[in-house]
Short mmCIF file of C-alpha atoms in Angstrom, two decimals:
data_model
loop_
_atom_site.label_atom_id
_atom_site.label_comp_id
_atom_site.label_asym_id
_atom_site.label_seq_id
_atom_site.Cartn_x
_atom_site.Cartn_y
_atom_site.Cartn_z
CA MET F 1 -29.85 9.96 -94.71
CA ASN F 2 -31.10 11.45 -97.96
CA LEU F 3 -34.70 11.32 -96.74
CA ALA F 4 -33.83 13.15 -93.47
CA ARG F 5 -31.87 15.82 -95.32
CA LEU F 6 -34.73 16.32 -97.71
CA LYS F 7 -37.23 16.78 -94.88
CA GLY F 8 -34.92 19.31 -93.21
CA ASN F 9 -34.69 21.36 -96.37
CA GLN F 10 -38.44 21.26 -96.70
CA VAL F 11 -38.91 22.55 -93.15
CA LYS F 12 -36.35 25.31 -93.72
CA ASN F 13 -38.04 26.40 -96.94
CA ARG F 14 -41.55 26.29 -95.49
CA TYR F 15 -40.81 28.01 -92.13
CA PRO F 16 -38.04 30.58 -92.68
CA LEU F 17 -39.29 32.79 -89.81
CA LEU F 18 -39.12 29.94 -87.22
CA VAL F 19 -35.55 29.08 -88.16
CA ALA F 20 -34.47 32.72 -87.85
CA CYS F 21 -35.99 32.99 -84.31
CA LEU F 22 -34.22 29.85 -83.06
CA THR F 23 -30.88 31.08 -84.39
CA ALA F 24 -31.28 34.48 -82.65
CA GLY F 25 -32.15 32.83 -79.30
CA ILE F 26 -29.08 30.59 -79.29
CA ALA F 27 -26.80 33.55 -80.07
CA SER F 28 -28.32 35.60 -77.20
CA ILE F 29 -27.70 32.81 -74.62
CA GLY F 30 -24.03 32.55 -75.67
CA ALA F 31 -23.51 36.31 -75.39
CA GLN F 32 -24.94 36.42 -71.83
CA ALA F 33 -22.59 33.62 -70.64
CA ALA F 34 -19.53 35.37 -72.09
CA TRP F 35 -20.51 38.69 -70.42
CA ALA F 36 -20.97 37.02 -66.99
CA GLN F 37 -17.55 35.39 -67.16
CA SER F 38 -15.82 38.66 -68.02
CA SER F 39 -17.59 40.57 -65.17
CA HIS F 40 -16.51 38.04 -62.49
CA SER F 41 -12.92 37.76 -63.63
CA GLY F 42 -12.08 41.07 -61.87
CA HIS F 43 -12.41 39.51 -58.39
CA ALA F 44 -8.96 38.12 -57.68
CA GLY F 45 -10.04 36.42 -54.44
CA HIS F 46 -12.33 33.94 -56.28
CA ALA F 47 -10.85 30.47 -56.68
CA GLY F 48 -9.40 29.73 -60.09
CA MET F 49 -9.98 33.27 -61.51
CA THR F 50 -7.30 35.81 -62.51
CA MET F 51 -7.26 39.54 -62.00
CA PRO F 52 -7.15 41.93 -65.00
CA ALA F 53 -3.73 43.39 -65.58
CA THR F 54 -4.79 47.01 -64.99
CA GLN F 55 -6.58 46.34 -61.71
CA LYS F 56 -3.75 44.14 -60.47
CA ALA F 57 -1.19 46.85 -61.23
CA GLN F 58 -3.25 49.42 -59.31
CA GLU F 59 -3.50 47.23 -56.19
CA ASN F 60 0.23 46.45 -56.23
CA ALA F 61 1.03 50.15 -56.42
CA ALA F 62 -1.23 50.84 -53.42
CA ALA F 63 0.38 48.07 -51.37
CA GLU F 64 3.87 49.42 -52.12
CA SER F 65 2.77 52.89 -51.05
CA ASP F 66 1.41 51.58 -47.72
CA HIS F 67 4.53 49.52 -47.07
CA ALA F 68 6.74 52.54 -47.67
CA THR F 69 4.98 54.48 -44.89
CA MET F 70 5.15 51.63 -42.32
CA PRO F 71 8.10 51.43 -39.90
CA ARG F 72 10.72 48.98 -41.02
CA MET F 73 11.00 45.77 -38.96
CA ASN F 74 14.34 44.07 -38.55
CA HIS F 75 14.05 40.35 -39.31
CA ALA F 76 17.74 39.69 -38.91
CA ALA F 77 19.27 37.53 -36.20
CA PRO F 78 18.35 38.61 -32.62
CA THR F 79 20.70 41.11 -31.08
CA SER F 80 21.17 42.29 -27.55
CA ALA F 81 19.29 45.29 -26.19
CA ALA F 82 22.47 47.40 -25.99
CA THR F 83 23.35 46.73 -29.64
CA ALA F 84 19.82 47.57 -30.77
CA ASP F 85 19.88 50.87 -28.87
CA ALA F 86 23.28 51.81 -30.37
CA LYS F 87 22.05 51.16 -33.90
CA ALA F 88 18.93 53.22 -33.29
CA GLU F 89 20.96 56.19 -32.05
CA ASN F 90 23.45 56.10 -34.98
CA ALA F 91 20.83 55.66 -37.70
CA ALA F 92 19.67 59.09 -38.99
CA PRO F 93 16.32 59.19 -40.78
CA GLN F 94 16.33 60.49 -44.34
CA ALA F 95 14.19 63.37 -45.46
CA GLY F 96 10.58 62.45 -46.05
CA GLN F 97 10.90 59.11 -44.29
CA GLN F 98 9.99 57.99 -40.79
CA PRO F 99 12.82 56.85 -38.49
CA ALA F 100 13.48 53.13 -38.56
CA ALA F 101 12.18 51.16 -35.59
CA PRO F 102 14.78 49.36 -33.45
CA ALA F 103 15.19 45.64 -33.97
CA MET F 104 12.98 43.43 -31.81
CA ASP F 105 14.81 41.78 -28.90
CA HIS F 106 13.79 38.12 -28.64
CA SER F 107 16.31 37.19 -25.94
CA ASN F 108 14.00 37.96 -22.99
CA MET F 109 10.82 36.61 -24.50
CA GLN F 110 9.32 33.55 -22.72
CA MET F 111 7.31 30.95 -24.53
CA GLN F 112 4.51 28.89 -23.08
CA GLY F 113 5.75 26.81 -20.15
CA GLY F 114 8.21 29.43 -18.87
CA SER F 115 8.52 30.60 -15.29
CA ALA F 116 5.21 31.66 -13.71
CA PRO F 117 4.68 34.89 -11.79
CA ALA F 118 5.16 34.78 -8.04
CA ASP F 119 1.42 34.92 -7.26
CA ALA F 120 0.23 32.53 -9.99
CA ARG F 121 -0.96 29.92 -7.46
CA ASP F 122 -2.43 32.37 -4.95
CA PRO F 123 -5.98 31.03 -4.31
CA HIS F 124 -7.29 34.55 -3.71
CA ALA F 125 -5.58 36.27 -6.64
CA TYR F 126 -8.55 35.87 -9.01
CA SER F 127 -11.44 35.80 -6.54
CA GLY F 128 -12.56 39.31 -7.42
CA GLY F 129 -12.80 40.28 -3.76
CA TYR F 130 -15.29 37.55 -2.88
CA GLY F 131 -14.80 34.96 -0.14
CA LEU F 132 -16.60 32.94 2.51
CA GLY F 133 -16.76 35.86 4.93
CA ILE F 134 -16.35 38.92 2.69
CA GLY F 135 -17.85 40.30 -0.47
CA LYS F 136 -21.32 40.67 -1.89
CA TYR F 137 -22.48 37.12 -1.16
CA ALA F 138 -21.09 36.72 2.36
CA LEU F 139 -23.47 35.20 4.91
CA GLY F 140 -24.18 37.15 8.05
CA GLY F 141 -23.18 35.97 11.49
CA PRO F 142 -20.62 33.22 12.18
CA ARG F 143 -19.19 31.45 9.18
CA GLN F 144 -21.33 28.45 8.21
CA LEU F 145 -19.45 27.03 5.22
CA ARG F 146 -16.22 25.14 5.93
CA MET F 147 -13.81 23.03 3.93
CA ALA F 148 -13.40 19.32 4.61
CA ASP F 149 -9.94 19.76 6.13
CA GLU F 150 -11.38 22.22 8.66
CA HIS F 151 -13.57 19.58 10.33
CA ASN F 152 -12.61 17.03 12.97
CA PHE F 153 -13.31 13.40 12.18
CA GLY F 154 -12.80 10.20 14.13
CA SER F 155 -12.69 6.44 13.59
CA VAL F 156 -12.27 3.28 15.66
CA LEU F 157 -10.86 0.13 14.03
CA VAL F 158 -10.93 -3.18 15.87
CA ASP F 159 -8.44 -4.85 13.57
CA LYS F 160 -8.30 -8.08 15.58
CA LEU F 161 -10.65 -9.45 18.18
CA GLU F 162 -9.93 -13.16 18.16
CA ARG F 163 -9.87 -16.39 20.06
CA VAL F 164 -6.45 -18.06 20.05
CA ASP F 165 -5.90 -21.83 20.29
CA ALA F 166 -2.27 -22.83 20.98
CA LYS F 167 -0.24 -25.62 22.62
CA ASP F 168 0.34 -23.54 25.73
CA GLY F 169 -3.37 -22.83 26.19
CA ASN F 170 -6.16 -20.64 24.89
CA SER F 171 -6.39 -16.87 25.08
CA THR F 172 -8.20 -13.87 23.66
CA GLY F 173 -6.26 -11.30 21.65
CA TYR F 174 -7.12 -7.77 20.60
CA ASP F 175 -5.63 -5.06 18.37
CA VAL F 176 -7.48 -1.74 18.41
CA ARG F 177 -6.65 1.54 16.67
CA ALA F 178 -8.50 4.84 16.98
CA TRP F 179 -7.91 8.39 15.82
CA PHE F 180 -9.55 11.79 16.07
CA GLY F 181 -8.59 14.97 14.26
CA ARG F 182 -8.16 16.46 10.80
CA ASP F 183 -6.33 15.57 7.60
CA TYR F 184 -2.91 16.76 8.72
CA ASP F 185 -2.94 16.45 12.51
CA ARG F 186 -4.76 13.91 14.65
CA LEU F 187 -4.69 12.07 17.96
CA VAL F 188 -3.94 8.35 17.58
CA ILE F 189 -4.49 5.54 20.10
CA LYS F 190 -3.12 2.01 19.64
CA ALA F 191 -3.83 -0.86 22.01
CA GLU F 192 -2.66 -4.47 21.62
CA GLY F 193 -2.47 -7.43 23.98
CA ASN F 194 -4.05 -10.70 25.06
CA VAL F 195 -5.96 -12.09 28.01
CA ALA F 196 -5.44 -15.66 29.30
CA LYS F 197 -7.08 -17.37 32.29
CA GLY F 198 -8.79 -14.12 33.19
CA LYS F 199 -5.52 -12.23 33.49
CA LEU F 200 -4.07 -9.54 31.25
CA GLN F 201 -0.86 -10.79 29.66
CA ASP F 202 1.55 -8.72 27.57
CA ALA F 203 -0.25 -5.50 26.71
CA ARG F 204 0.92 -2.35 24.97
CA THR F 205 -0.98 0.95 24.80
CA GLU F 206 0.24 3.97 22.84
CA LEU F 207 -1.00 7.56 22.83
CA LEU F 208 0.41 9.38 19.80
CA TRP F 209 0.11 12.63 17.88
CA GLY F 210 0.08 11.98 14.13
CA HIS F 211 1.09 14.49 11.48
CA ALA F 212 0.81 13.92 7.73
CA ILE F 213 4.07 14.45 5.85
CA ALA F 214 2.99 12.99 2.48
CA SER F 215 -0.11 11.70 0.75
CA TYR F 216 0.18 8.23 2.33
CA TRP F 217 2.51 8.74 5.29
CA ASP F 218 2.11 10.04 8.86
CA THR F 219 4.72 10.64 11.52
CA GLN F 220 3.71 9.76 15.08
CA LEU F 221 5.09 11.06 18.37
CA GLY F 222 3.89 10.17 21.87
CA LEU F 223 4.02 7.70 24.74
CA ARG F 224 3.87 3.93 25.07
CA TYR F 225 2.81 2.12 28.23
CA ASP F 226 3.50 -1.61 28.80
CA SER F 227 1.46 -3.55 31.33
CA GLY F 228 0.64 -7.16 32.12
CA ASN F 229 3.26 -9.66 33.29
CA GLY F 230 6.16 -8.09 35.16
CA PRO F 231 6.62 -4.42 36.03
CA ASN F 232 5.05 -1.68 33.94
CA ARG F 233 7.23 0.28 31.53
CA THR F 234 6.87 3.73 30.00
CA TRP F 235 8.47 4.71 26.71
CA LEU F 236 8.79 7.76 24.49
CA ALA F 237 7.66 6.72 21.01
CA PHE F 238 8.51 8.12 17.60
CA GLY F 239 7.54 6.39 14.36
CA ILE F 240 6.11 6.49 10.88
CA GLN F 241 3.05 4.76 9.50
CA GLY F 242 1.64 4.63 6.00
CA LEU F 243 1.08 2.83 2.75
CA ALA F 244 4.29 1.75 1.02
CA PRO F 245 4.55 1.13 -2.74
CA TYR F 246 2.66 -1.97 -3.92
CA TRP F 247 0.08 -1.37 -1.14
CA PHE F 248 1.98 -2.61 1.91
CA ASP F 249 0.65 -1.21 5.19
CA VAL F 250 3.81 -0.41 7.19
CA ASP F 251 4.22 0.67 10.83
CA ALA F 252 7.73 1.36 12.17
CA THR F 253 8.22 2.83 15.66
CA ALA F 254 11.30 3.46 17.80
CA TYR F 255 11.14 3.74 21.61
CA VAL F 256 13.29 5.24 24.34
CA GLY F 257 12.55 4.18 27.91
CA GLU F 258 13.83 4.55 31.44
CA SER F 259 17.37 3.56 32.40
CA GLY F 260 18.57 3.93 28.81
CA ARG F 261 16.26 1.26 27.38
CA THR F 262 15.63 1.35 23.65
CA ALA F 263 13.39 -0.68 21.39
CA LEU F 264 12.29 -0.93 17.77
CA ARG F 265 9.10 -2.46 16.42
CA LEU F 266 8.38 -3.21 12.75
CA LYS F 267 5.04 -4.34 11.41
CA ALA F 268 3.70 -4.89 7.89
CA GLU F 269 0.43 -6.14 6.40
CA TYR F 270 -0.86 -6.73 2.91
CA ASP F 271 -4.39 -7.37 1.61
CA VAL F 272 -4.85 -9.85 -1.25
CA LEU F 273 -8.31 -9.50 -2.74
CA LEU F 274 -9.34 -12.97 -3.87
CA THR F 275 -12.78 -11.49 -4.59
CA GLN F 276 -14.39 -8.20 -3.67
CA LYS F 277 -15.45 -9.71 -0.33
CA LEU F 278 -12.98 -12.56 0.33
CA ILE F 279 -9.62 -11.11 1.41
CA LEU F 280 -6.41 -12.87 2.41
CA GLN F 281 -4.17 -10.85 4.73
CA PRO F 282 -0.58 -11.95 5.43
CA SER F 283 1.21 -10.03 8.21
CA THR F 284 4.51 -10.01 10.08
CA GLU F 285 5.91 -8.28 13.17
CA TRP F 286 9.48 -7.97 14.51
CA SER F 287 10.68 -6.61 17.89
CA PHE F 288 14.19 -5.47 18.87
CA TYR F 289 15.51 -4.28 22.25
CA GLY F 290 18.74 -2.42 22.89
CA THR F 291 19.29 -3.80 26.41
CA ALA F 292 18.04 -6.86 28.26
CA ASP F 293 15.12 -6.60 30.68
CA PRO F 294 15.00 -9.85 32.71
CA GLU F 295 12.04 -8.64 34.76
CA LYS F 296 9.95 -8.64 31.54
CA SER F 297 11.63 -11.84 30.24
CA LEU F 298 13.27 -9.92 27.40
CA GLY F 299 16.82 -10.17 26.10
CA SER F 300 18.74 -7.78 23.84
CA GLY F 301 18.76 -7.69 20.05
CA LEU F 302 16.04 -9.48 18.10
CA THR F 303 13.72 -10.81 20.80
CA ASN F 304 10.71 -12.21 18.96
CA ALA F 305 9.05 -12.31 15.55
CA SER F 306 5.71 -13.50 14.29
CA ALA F 307 4.13 -14.17 10.91
CA GLY F 308 0.60 -15.13 10.09
CA VAL F 309 -2.15 -15.17 7.53
CA ARG F 310 -5.85 -14.47 8.01
CA LEU F 311 -8.71 -15.05 5.61
CA ARG F 312 -11.71 -12.78 6.15
CA TYR F 313 -15.05 -12.38 4.48
CA GLU F 314 -16.45 -8.86 4.42
CA PHE F 315 -20.22 -8.88 4.69
CA SER F 316 -19.68 -5.15 4.50
CA ARG F 317 -16.56 -3.00 4.61
CA GLN F 318 -17.28 -2.40 8.30
CA PHE F 319 -17.77 -6.01 9.43
CA ALA F 320 -15.75 -9.10 8.53
CA PRO F 321 -15.24 -12.41 10.41
CA TYR F 322 -11.99 -14.27 9.75
CA VAL F 323 -9.94 -17.39 10.47
CA GLY F 324 -6.20 -17.82 10.30
CA ILE F 325 -2.93 -19.21 11.56
CA GLN F 326 0.05 -17.49 13.19
CA TRP F 327 3.60 -18.59 13.94
CA SER F 328 5.69 -16.97 16.67
CA HIS F 329 9.36 -17.45 17.51
CA LYS F 330 11.58 -16.09 20.28
CA PHE F 331 15.31 -15.57 19.76
CA GLY F 332 18.51 -15.44 21.78
CA SER F 333 18.38 -14.90 25.52
CA THR F 334 14.64 -14.22 25.27
CA ALA F 335 14.11 -17.81 24.09
CA SER F 336 16.33 -19.09 26.92
CA MET F 337 14.29 -17.18 29.51
CA ALA F 338 11.07 -18.61 28.07
CA ARG F 339 12.35 -22.20 28.28
CA THR F 340 13.49 -21.64 31.86
CA ALA F 341 9.98 -20.44 32.76
CA GLY F 342 8.43 -23.52 31.12
CA GLU F 343 7.17 -21.66 28.06
CA LEU F 344 7.59 -22.50 24.39
CA ALA F 345 10.14 -20.60 22.30
CA ARG F 346 8.24 -21.53 19.14
CA ASN F 347 4.50 -21.75 18.92
CA THR F 348 1.73 -22.15 16.36
CA ARG F 349 -1.62 -20.53 17.01
CA TRP F 350 -4.95 -21.02 15.28
CA VAL F 351 -7.13 -17.95 15.42
CA ALA F 352 -10.78 -17.09 14.70
CA GLY F 353 -12.23 -13.65 15.19
CA VAL F 354 -13.93 -10.61 13.76
CA ARG F 355 -12.75 -7.31 12.31
CA PHE F 356 -14.96 -4.22 12.35
CA TRP F 357 -14.75 -0.45 12.40
CA PHE F 358 -17.00 2.55 12.81
#
């Protein structure tokens, strides 16, 4: 320590000018930093810095002057429009002051989610005058662009085309559905029956007009024509068809025929996707008649019911062969008529067929 202090004194004594220069430089740097801090302290908007008292007092005085010239706003509890008008009429402005503004009425104000204007959902309200046939970009001649619901489409579904093996003999059954029209209105054709020993057995053909009443439901109105064994029958048909909750395909139709005959037919199907191509389809069908029709071997009430299951493999969505089994049962006087004619009231049928559509 003594040696270092001695050397420092020697340097100080030998180089007095160098020591004086270093001391002056350090003092200059400190003065510049202090001046910079004092010059920036006047900006009150800077974070962590305060405004000088004189400048702050001047700005407060200016703000009070501006506020004095602005109309007064009433922040009290909302009042009715009549009360606000009465207060405005009774309040007399003082000399040199502007009249006080009436209190704001918040009672009629609507927040987001309130009632919409009457034309809020008008599709042409915000089109700016442009459309398919009018406006700057309209095509000449007949209209070429159309919406999907303006076109007619058609489809034919052969739901069942099968060979039936039963105790009372073999037969060929069919169930065909077709439609032509648009999204809301269409012509519907349903045909169902079977052929045995080269002869058409019980067959039912329906010509209906379908109208969409919901996203998955159509009402159907038209005619039904029964042919095959016994005399032919004509019915007026009214029903509903669609997709019930949990994906049940439901078809319910009521019929009114000649001589006060009435009937009701209920049918339901459900597709169980074992895989994307292998599908198990259980189905059931129930028939009711209001009056007996001995010429068609039909009694009154619940006449017959059937239940079955079919397993199909879809090579494509449009083509699928299948195999299955179906149970049928006749009830009441209908079963008695069948036994009298030598037919079975209960029967089990093995089926194999194909399902396709285009």
